[in-house]
Short mmCIF file of C-alpha atoms in Angstrom, two decimals:
data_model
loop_
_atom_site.label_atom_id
_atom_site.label_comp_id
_atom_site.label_asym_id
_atom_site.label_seq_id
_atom_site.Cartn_x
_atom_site.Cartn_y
_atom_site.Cartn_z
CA UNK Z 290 31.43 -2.31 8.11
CA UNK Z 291 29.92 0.28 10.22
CA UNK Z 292 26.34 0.28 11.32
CA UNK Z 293 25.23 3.33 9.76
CA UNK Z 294 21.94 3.98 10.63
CA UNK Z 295 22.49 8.45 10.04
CA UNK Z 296 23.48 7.04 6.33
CA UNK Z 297 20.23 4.84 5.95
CA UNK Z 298 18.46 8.06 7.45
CA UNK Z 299 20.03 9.95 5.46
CA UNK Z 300 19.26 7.85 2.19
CA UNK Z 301 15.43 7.71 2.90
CA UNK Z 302 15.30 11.25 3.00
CA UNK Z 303 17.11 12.49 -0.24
CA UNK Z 304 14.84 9.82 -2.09
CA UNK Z 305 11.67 10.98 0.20
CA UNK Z 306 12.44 14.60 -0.87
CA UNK Z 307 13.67 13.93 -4.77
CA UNK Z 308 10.38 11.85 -4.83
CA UNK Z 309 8.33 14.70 -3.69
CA UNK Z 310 9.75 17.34 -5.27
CA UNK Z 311 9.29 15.44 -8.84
CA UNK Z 312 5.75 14.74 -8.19
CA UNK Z 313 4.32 18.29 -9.20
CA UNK Z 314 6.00 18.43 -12.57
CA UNK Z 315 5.05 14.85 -13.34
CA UNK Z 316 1.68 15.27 -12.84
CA UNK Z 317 1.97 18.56 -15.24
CA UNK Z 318 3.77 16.69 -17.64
CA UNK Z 319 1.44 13.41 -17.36
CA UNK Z 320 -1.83 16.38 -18.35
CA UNK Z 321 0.21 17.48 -21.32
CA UNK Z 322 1.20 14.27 -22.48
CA UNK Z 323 -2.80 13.03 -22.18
CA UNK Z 324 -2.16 10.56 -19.85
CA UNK Z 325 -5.50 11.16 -18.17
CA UNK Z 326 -7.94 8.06 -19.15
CA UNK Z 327 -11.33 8.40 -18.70
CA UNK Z 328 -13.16 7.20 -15.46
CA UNK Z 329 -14.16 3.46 -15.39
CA UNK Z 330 -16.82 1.85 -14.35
CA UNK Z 331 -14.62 0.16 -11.23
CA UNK Z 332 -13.06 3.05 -10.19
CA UNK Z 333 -14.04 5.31 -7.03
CA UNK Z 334 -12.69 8.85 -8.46
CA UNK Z 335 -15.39 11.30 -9.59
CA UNK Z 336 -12.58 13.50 -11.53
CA UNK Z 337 -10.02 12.55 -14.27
CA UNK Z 338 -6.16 11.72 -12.70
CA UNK Z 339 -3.24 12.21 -13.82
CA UNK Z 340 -1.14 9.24 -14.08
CA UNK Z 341 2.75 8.47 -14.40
CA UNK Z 342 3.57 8.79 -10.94
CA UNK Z 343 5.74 6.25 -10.97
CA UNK Z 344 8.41 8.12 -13.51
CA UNK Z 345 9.19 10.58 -9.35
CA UNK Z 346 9.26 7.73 -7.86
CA UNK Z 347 11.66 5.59 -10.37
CA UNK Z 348 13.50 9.00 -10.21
CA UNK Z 349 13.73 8.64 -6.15
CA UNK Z 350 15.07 5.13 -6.59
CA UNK Z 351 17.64 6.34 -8.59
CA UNK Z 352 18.78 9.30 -6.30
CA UNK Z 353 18.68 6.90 -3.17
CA UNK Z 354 21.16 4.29 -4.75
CA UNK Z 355 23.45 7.48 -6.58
CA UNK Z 356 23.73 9.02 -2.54
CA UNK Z 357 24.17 5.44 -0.72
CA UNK Z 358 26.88 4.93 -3.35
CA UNK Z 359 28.91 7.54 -2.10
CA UNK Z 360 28.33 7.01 1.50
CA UNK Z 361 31.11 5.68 3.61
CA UNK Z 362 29.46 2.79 5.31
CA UNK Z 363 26.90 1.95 2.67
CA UNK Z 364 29.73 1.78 -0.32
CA UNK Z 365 30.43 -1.26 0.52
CA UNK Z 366 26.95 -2.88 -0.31
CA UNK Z 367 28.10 -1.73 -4.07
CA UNK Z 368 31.86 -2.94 -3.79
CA UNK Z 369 30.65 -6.41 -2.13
CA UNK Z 370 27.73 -7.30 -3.97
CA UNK Z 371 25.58 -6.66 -7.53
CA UNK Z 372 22.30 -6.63 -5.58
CA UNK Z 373 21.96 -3.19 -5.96
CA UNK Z 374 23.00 -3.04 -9.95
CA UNK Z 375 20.61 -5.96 -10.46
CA UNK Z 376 17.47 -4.26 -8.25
CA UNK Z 377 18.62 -1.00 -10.43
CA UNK Z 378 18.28 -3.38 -13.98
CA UNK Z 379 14.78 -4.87 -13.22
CA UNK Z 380 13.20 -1.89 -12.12
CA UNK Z 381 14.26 0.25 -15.16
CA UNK Z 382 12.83 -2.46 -17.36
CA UNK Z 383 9.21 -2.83 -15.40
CA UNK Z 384 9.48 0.94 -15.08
CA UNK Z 385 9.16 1.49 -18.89
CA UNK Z 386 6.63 -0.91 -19.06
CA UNK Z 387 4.31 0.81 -16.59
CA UNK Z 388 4.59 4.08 -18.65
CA UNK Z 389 3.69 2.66 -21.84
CA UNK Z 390 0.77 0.92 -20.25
CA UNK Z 391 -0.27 4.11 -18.10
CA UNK Z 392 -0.32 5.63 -21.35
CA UNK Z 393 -1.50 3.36 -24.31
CA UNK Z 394 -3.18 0.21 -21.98
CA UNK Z 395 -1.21 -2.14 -23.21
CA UNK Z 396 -2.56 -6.06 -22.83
CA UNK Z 397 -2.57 -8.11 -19.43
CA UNK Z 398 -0.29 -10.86 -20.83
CA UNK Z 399 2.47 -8.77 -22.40
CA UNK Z 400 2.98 -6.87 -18.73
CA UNK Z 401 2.99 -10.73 -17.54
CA UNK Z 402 5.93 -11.14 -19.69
CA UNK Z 403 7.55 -8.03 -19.21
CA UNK Z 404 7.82 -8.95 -15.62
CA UNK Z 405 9.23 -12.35 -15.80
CA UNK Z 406 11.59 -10.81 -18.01
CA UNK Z 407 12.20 -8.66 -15.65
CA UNK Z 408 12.88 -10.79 -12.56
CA UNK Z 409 15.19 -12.85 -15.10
CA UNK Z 410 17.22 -9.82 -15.61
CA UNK Z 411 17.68 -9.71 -11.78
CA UNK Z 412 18.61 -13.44 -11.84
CA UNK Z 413 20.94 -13.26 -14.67
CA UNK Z 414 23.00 -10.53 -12.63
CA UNK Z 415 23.21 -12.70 -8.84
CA UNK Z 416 19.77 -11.71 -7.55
CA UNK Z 417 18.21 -15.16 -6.78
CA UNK Z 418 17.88 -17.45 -4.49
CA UNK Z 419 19.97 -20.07 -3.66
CA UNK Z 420 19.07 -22.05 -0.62
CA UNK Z 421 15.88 -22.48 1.46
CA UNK Z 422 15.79 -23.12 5.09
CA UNK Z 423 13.15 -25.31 5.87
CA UNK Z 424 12.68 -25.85 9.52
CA UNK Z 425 13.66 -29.62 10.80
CA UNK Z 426 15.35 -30.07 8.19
CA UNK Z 427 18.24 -27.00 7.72
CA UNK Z 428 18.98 -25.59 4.20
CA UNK Z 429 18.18 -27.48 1.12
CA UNK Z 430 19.89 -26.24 -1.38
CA UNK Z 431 18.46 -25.52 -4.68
CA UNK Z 432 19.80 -25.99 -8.44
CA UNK Z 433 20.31 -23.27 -10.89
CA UNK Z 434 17.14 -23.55 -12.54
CA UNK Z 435 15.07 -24.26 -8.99
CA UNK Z 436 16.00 -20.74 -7.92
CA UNK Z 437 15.62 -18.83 -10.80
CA UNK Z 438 11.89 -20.38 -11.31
CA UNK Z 439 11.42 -19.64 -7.49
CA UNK Z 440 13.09 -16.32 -8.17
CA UNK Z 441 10.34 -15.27 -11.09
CA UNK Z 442 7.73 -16.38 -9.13
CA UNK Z 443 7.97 -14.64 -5.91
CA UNK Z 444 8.58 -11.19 -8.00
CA UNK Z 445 5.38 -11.65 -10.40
CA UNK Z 446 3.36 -12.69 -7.40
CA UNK Z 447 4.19 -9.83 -5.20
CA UNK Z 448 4.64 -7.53 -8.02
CA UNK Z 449 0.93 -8.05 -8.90
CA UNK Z 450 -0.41 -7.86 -5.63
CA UNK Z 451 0.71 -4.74 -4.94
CA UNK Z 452 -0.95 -3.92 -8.35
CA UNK Z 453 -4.05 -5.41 -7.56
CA UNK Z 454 -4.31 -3.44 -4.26
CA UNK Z 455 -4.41 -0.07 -6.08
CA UNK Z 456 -7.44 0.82 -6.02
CA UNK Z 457 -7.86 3.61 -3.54
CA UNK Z 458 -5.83 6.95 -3.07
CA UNK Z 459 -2.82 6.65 -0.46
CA UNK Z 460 -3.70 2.63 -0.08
CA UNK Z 461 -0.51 1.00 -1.89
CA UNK Z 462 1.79 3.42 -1.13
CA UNK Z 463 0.48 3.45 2.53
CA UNK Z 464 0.42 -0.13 2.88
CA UNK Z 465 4.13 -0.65 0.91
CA UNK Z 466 5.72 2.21 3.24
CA UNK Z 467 4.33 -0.06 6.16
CA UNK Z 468 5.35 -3.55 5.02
CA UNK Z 469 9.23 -1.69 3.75
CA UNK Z 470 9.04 -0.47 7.76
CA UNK Z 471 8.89 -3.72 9.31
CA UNK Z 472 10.97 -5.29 6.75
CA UNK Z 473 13.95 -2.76 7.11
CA UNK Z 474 13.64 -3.61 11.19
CA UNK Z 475 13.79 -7.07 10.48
CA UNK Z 476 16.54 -7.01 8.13
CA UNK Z 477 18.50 -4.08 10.38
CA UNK Z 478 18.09 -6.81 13.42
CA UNK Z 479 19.35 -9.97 11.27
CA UNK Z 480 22.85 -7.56 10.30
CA UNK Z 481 23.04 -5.76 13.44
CA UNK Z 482 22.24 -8.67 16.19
CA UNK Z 483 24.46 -11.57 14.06
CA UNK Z 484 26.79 -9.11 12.32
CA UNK Z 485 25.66 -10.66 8.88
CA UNK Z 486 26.66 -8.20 6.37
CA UNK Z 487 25.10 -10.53 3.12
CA UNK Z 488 21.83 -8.55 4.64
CA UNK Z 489 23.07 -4.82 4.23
CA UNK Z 490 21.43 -4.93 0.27
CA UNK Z 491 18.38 -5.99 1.96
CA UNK Z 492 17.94 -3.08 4.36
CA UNK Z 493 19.27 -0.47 2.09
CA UNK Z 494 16.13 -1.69 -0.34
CA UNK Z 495 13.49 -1.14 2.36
CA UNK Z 496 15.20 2.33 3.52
CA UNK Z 497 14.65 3.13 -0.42
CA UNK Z 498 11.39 1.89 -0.49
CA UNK Z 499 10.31 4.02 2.18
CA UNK Z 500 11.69 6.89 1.42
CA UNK Z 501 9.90 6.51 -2.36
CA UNK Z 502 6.16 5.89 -0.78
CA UNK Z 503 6.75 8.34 1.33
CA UNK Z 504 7.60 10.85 -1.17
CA UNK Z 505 4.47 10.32 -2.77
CA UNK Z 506 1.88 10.11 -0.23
CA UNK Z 507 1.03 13.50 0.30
CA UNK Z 508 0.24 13.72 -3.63
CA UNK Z 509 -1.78 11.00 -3.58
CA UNK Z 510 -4.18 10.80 0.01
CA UNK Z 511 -7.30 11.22 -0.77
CA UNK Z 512 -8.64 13.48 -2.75
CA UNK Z 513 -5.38 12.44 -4.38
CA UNK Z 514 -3.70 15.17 -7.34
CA UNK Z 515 -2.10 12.17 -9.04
CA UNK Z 516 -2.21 8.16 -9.29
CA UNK Z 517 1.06 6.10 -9.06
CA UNK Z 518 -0.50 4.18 -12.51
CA UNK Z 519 1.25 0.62 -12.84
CA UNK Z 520 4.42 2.70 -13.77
CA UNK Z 521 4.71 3.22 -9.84
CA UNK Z 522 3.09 -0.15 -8.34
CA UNK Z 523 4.90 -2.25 -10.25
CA UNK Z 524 7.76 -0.70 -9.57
CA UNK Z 525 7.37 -0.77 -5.38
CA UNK Z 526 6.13 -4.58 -5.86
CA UNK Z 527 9.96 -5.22 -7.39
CA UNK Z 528 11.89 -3.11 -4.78
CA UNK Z 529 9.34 -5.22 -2.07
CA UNK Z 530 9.89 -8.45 -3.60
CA UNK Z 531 13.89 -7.80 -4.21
CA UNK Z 532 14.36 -7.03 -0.54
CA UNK Z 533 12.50 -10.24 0.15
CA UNK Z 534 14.97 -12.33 -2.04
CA UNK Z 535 18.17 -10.92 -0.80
CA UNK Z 536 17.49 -11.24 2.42
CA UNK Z 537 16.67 -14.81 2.26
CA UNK Z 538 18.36 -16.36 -0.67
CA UNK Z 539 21.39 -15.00 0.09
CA UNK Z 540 21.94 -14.66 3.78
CA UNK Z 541 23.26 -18.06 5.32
CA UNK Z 542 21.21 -19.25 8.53
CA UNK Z 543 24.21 -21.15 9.51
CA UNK Z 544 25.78 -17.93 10.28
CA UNK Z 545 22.91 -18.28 13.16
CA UNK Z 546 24.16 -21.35 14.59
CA UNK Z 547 26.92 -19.61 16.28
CA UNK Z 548 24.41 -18.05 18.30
CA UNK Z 549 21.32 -20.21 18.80
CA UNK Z 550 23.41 -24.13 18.79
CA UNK Z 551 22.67 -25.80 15.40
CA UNK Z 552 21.63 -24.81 11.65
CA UNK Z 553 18.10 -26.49 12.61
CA UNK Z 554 17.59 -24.26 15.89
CA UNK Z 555 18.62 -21.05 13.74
CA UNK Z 556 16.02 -21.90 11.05
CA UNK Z 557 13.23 -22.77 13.49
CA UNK Z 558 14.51 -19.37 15.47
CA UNK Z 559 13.73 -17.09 12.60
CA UNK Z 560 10.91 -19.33 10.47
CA UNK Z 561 8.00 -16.96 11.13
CA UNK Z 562 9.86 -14.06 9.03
CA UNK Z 563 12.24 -16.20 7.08
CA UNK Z 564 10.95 -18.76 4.63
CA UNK Z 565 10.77 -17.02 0.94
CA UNK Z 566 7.27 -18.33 0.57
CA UNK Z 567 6.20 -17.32 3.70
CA UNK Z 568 7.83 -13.78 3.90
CA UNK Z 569 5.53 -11.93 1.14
CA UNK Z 570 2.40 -13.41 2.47
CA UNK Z 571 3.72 -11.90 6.44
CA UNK Z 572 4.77 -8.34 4.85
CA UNK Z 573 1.96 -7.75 2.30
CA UNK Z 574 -0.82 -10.45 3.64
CA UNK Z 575 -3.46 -8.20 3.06
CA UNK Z 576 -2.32 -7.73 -0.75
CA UNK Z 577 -1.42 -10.73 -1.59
CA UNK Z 578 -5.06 -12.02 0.04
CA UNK Z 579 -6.88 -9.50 -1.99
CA UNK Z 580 -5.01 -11.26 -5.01
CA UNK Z 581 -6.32 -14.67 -4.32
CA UNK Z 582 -9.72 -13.92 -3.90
CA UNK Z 583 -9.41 -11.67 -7.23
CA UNK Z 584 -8.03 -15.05 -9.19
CA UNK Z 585 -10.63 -17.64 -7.51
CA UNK Z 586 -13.75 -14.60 -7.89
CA UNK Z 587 -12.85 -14.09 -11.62
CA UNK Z 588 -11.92 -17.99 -12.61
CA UNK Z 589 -15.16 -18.82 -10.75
CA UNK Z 590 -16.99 -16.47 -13.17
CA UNK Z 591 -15.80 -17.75 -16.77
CA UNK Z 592 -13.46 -14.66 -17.11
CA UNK Z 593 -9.67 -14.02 -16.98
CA UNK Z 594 -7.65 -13.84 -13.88
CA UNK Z 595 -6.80 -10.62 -15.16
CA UNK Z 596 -10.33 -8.63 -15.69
CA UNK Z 597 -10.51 -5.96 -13.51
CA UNK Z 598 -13.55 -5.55 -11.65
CA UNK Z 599 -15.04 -4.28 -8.54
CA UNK Z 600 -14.24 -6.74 -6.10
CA UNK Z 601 -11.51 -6.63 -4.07
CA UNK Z 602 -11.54 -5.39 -0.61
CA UNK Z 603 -11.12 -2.14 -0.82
CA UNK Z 604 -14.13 -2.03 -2.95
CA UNK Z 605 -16.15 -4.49 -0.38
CA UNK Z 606 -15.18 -1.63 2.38
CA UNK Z 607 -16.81 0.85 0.72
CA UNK Z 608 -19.68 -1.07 -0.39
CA UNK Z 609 -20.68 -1.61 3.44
CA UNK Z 610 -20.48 1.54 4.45
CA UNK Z 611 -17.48 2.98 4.94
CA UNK Z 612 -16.17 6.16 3.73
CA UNK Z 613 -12.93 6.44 1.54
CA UNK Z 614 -10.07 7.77 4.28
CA UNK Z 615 -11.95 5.12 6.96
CA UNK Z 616 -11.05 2.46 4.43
CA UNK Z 617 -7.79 2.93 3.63
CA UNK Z 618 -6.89 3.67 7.69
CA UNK Z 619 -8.84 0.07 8.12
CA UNK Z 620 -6.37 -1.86 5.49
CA UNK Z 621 -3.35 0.07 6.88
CA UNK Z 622 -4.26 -1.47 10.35
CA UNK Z 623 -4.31 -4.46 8.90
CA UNK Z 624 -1.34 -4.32 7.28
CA UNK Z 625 0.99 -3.70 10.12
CA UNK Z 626 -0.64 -5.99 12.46
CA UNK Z 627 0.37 -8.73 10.21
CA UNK Z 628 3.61 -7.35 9.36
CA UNK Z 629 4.84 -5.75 12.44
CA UNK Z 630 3.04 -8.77 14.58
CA UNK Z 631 5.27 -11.31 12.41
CA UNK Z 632 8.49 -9.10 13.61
CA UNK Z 633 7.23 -9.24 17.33
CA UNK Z 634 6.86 -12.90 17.18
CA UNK Z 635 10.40 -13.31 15.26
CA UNK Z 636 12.41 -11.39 18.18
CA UNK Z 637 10.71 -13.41 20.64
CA UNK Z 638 8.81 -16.39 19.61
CA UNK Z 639 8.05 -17.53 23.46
CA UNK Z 640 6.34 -14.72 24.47
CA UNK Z 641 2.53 -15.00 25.19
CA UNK Z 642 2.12 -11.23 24.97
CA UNK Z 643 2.59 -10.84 21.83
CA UNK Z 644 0.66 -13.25 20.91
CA UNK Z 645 -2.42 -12.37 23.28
CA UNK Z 646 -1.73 -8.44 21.41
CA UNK Z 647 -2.13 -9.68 18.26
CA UNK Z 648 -5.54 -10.88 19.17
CA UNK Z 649 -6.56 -8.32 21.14
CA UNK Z 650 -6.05 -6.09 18.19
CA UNK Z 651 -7.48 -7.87 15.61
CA UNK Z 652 -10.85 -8.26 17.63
CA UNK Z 653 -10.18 -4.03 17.76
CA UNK Z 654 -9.94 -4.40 13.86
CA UNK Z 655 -13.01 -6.36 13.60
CA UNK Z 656 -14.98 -4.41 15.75
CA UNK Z 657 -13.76 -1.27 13.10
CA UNK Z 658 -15.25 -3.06 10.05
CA UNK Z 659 -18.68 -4.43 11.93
CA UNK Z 660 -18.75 -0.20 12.74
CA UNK Z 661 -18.85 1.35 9.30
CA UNK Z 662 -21.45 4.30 10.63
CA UNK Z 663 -19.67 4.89 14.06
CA UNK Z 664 -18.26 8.55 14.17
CA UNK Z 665 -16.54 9.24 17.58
CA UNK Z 666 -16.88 12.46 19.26
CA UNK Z 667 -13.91 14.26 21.07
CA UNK Z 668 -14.56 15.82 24.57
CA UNK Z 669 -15.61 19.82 24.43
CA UNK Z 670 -12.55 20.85 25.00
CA UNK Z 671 -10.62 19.19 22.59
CA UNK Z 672 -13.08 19.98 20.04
CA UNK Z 673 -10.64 22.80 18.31
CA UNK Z 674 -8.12 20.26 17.63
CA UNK Z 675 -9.88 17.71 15.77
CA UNK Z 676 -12.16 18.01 11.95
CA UNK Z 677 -15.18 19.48 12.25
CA UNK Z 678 -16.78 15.71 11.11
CA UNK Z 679 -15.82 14.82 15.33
CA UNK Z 680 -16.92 17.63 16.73
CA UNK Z 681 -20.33 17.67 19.06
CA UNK Z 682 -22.72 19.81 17.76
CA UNK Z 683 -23.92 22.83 19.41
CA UNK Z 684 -27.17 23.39 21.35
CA UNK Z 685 -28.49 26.46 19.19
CA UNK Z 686 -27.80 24.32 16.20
CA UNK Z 687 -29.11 21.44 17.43
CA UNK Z 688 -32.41 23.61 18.69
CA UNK Z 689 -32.97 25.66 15.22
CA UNK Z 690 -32.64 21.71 13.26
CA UNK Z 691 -35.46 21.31 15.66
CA UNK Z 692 -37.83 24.25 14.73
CA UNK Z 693 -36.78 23.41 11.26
CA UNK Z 694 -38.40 19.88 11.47
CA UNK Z 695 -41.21 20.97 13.07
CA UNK Z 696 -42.44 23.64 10.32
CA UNK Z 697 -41.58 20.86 7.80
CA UNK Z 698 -43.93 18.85 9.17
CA UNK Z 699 -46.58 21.52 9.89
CA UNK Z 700 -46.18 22.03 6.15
CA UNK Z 701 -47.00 18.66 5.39
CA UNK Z 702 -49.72 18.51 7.64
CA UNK Z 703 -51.61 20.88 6.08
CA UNK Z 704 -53.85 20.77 2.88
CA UNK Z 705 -52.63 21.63 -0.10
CA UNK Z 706 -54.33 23.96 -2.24
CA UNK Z 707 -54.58 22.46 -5.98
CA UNK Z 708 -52.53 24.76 -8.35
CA UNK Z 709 -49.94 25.63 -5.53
CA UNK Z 710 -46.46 25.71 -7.03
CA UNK Z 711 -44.80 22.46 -7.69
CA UNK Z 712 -48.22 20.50 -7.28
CA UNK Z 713 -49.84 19.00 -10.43
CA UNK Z 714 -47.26 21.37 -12.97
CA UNK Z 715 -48.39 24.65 -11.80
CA UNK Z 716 -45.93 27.69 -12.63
CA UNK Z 717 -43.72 29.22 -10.10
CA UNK Z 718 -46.16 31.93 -10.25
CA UNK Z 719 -48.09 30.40 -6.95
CA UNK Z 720 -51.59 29.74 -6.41
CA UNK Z 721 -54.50 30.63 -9.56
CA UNK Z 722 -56.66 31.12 -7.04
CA UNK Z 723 -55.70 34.69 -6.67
CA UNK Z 724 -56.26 35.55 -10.72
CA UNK Z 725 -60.49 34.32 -9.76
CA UNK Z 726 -60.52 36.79 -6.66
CA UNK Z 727 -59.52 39.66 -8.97
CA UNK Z 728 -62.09 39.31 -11.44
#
């Protein structure tokens, strides 16, 4: 096989574009069909939103695997493996589950079960995995019914944080397109550098993936025109999460050894990107942290791990300060410092600058949330290329505020006349005083 990196290109952007271009009537056809609930009390939107984004985006997914298929290079992903069937099985089945529940709200437990089913359809058709390497030790391989419970588990738990993160326009999709970008470099390397081709299914699901957040971010930054709904975050949890498993449940680290000495070196080589239960938490920490503290907060409480409330840390962000655009920038930072830090230390594990980076830019990221207030202001005479919010205000402006002020508090300084306007319920009519000089 080929390494066809103009086909990958070229598969992100028909499913970028179909994604797009599908948005508009979806969000016509998601007003029509009433799926426009009314604002909760845990939401941060002051206006009604269309829902159903997810049917574009389910749309995109489709388009992306119909063009790779007839691709030269990327045709053999479909001829060698069912990876891309199976990906194309489970997401049509948790697909139709997030419509119905963007439009009826359908109960917490039955989507539970509708995605277990739906990572058991993946199973049933060779998604799974089959071996973990654990470092010291090599790969351990696991029985049928070991990997499909492993299986369920890692698609339900990243499935649901990516749910769970949805809270804020442009966040999930933001933060998905970011983990899918690091992801499709890390999988790209592992085929390219070792010429293992088991990971082609694996990049070919983050080039999707990107291409379908992509396609709907501009409808959905903030003020956003239409909301993914659980139709489309359950859906990019499953892509995320399927990526995750094919890479390493199916991709041999012994193929490795010809290149770093032993099975044992190759595992300990890749571990910091590689484990299954350590890859989610690396690509979508921030998610999948937001989901912990949401289960201990709620348990903690009496109520169900499922009762949505205002918590999570989107919701803290704004709470302390910070406006809605500044948040979401704040958890994309986040969000590829983990990931793109974790692919950093996986090329090169002995290097102390990445590691001293990674610090240096998380005390950056720090410093951004103790700073909630802090507006920076752009030099004069870049002041026409920036939003008006950065801009340094001008002198005459600044002087007639001034004169302003002053007569406000000349005003207040002097007495006030009882039966002025607005003082004790007198009429707009002014002072009385003026009807006792007439007579």
């Amino acid at each position: 096989m080929g390494k066809p990196v103009r086909e990958y290109l070229l598969t992100l952007c028909i499913t970028a574009a179909v994604t797009y271009l599908l948005t508009g009537p979806v969000r016509k056809f998601a007003i029509v069909a009433g799926a426009m609930p009314e604002i909760r009390a845990r939401d941060v939107h002051r206006e009604p939103t269309p829902r159903l984004g997810g049917i574009a985006m389910f749309f995109g997914l489709c388009a992306g695997l119909l063009v790779a298929d007839h691709l030269t290079n990327l045709n053999e992903v479909f001829a060698k493996s069912n990876e891309p069937r199976a990906l194309l099985s489970g997401a049509a089945l948790i697909w139709l589950i997030g419509v119905l529940d963007d439009k009826f709200e359908i109960d917490a437990l039955i989507k539970l079960g509708g995605q277990m089913i739906a990572a058991g359809v993946m199973v049933m058709q060779g998604l799974t995995i089959l071996w973990l390497p654990i470092p010291g030790v090599g790969n351990v391989a696991l029985t049928q019914w070991q990997g499909t419970l492993l299986t369920v588990a890692l698609v339900v738990i990243t499935i649901n944080a990516v749910n769970f993160v949805d809270g804020l326009d442009g966040l999930a999709a933001g933060m998905v397109c970011i983990a899918a970008g690091a992801f499709f470099l890390y999988a790209y390397r592992i085929w390219y550098s070792y010429g293992i081709e088991a990971a082609a299914p694996g990049t070919l699901f983050a080039a999707i993936l990107m291409g379908m957040c992509l396609g709907f971010l501009p409808h959905n930054m903030h003020p956003a025109r239409i909301f993914m709904g659980d139709s489309g975050s359950m859906l990019i949890g499953l892509v995320l999460s399927a990526g995750a498993i094919s890479i390493t449940g199916q991709v041999d680290p012994d193929a490795l050894a010809l290149f770093t000495g032993s099975e044992k070196a190759a595992v300990h080589q890749t571990v910091p990107v590689y484990i299954p239960l350590l890859l989610p938490l690396t690509i979508i920490a921030v998610p999948a942290a937001d989901l912990v503290l949401a289960i201990v907060r709620r348990t903690w409480r009496g109520q169900s791990p499922f009762a949505a409330d205002r918590g999570h840390l989107h919701h803290r962000l704004l709470e302390i300060g910070h406006s809605h655009s500044r948040a979401v920038l704040i958890m994309y930072f986040w969000s590829a410092l983990i990931g793109f830090g974790a692919l950093a230390y996986s090329v090169n594990s002995a290097s102390m600058w990445i590691v001293l980076g990674v610090v240096f830019l998380s005390a950056v990221g720090l410093v951004l949330l103790l700073l909630p207030r802090f507006t920076p202001r752009v030099p004069l005479w870049a002041q026409r290329f920036v939003p008006p919010r950065y801009r340094r205000r001008r002198v005459p402006e600044a002087a007639a505020e001034s004169a302003a002020s002053e007569v406000t508090e000349s005003d207040e300084r002097s007495p006030v006349t009882a039966g002025v306007s607005g003082v004790n319920g007198a009429t707009a009519l002014g002072a009385r005083s003026r009807f006792l000089d007439r007579r």
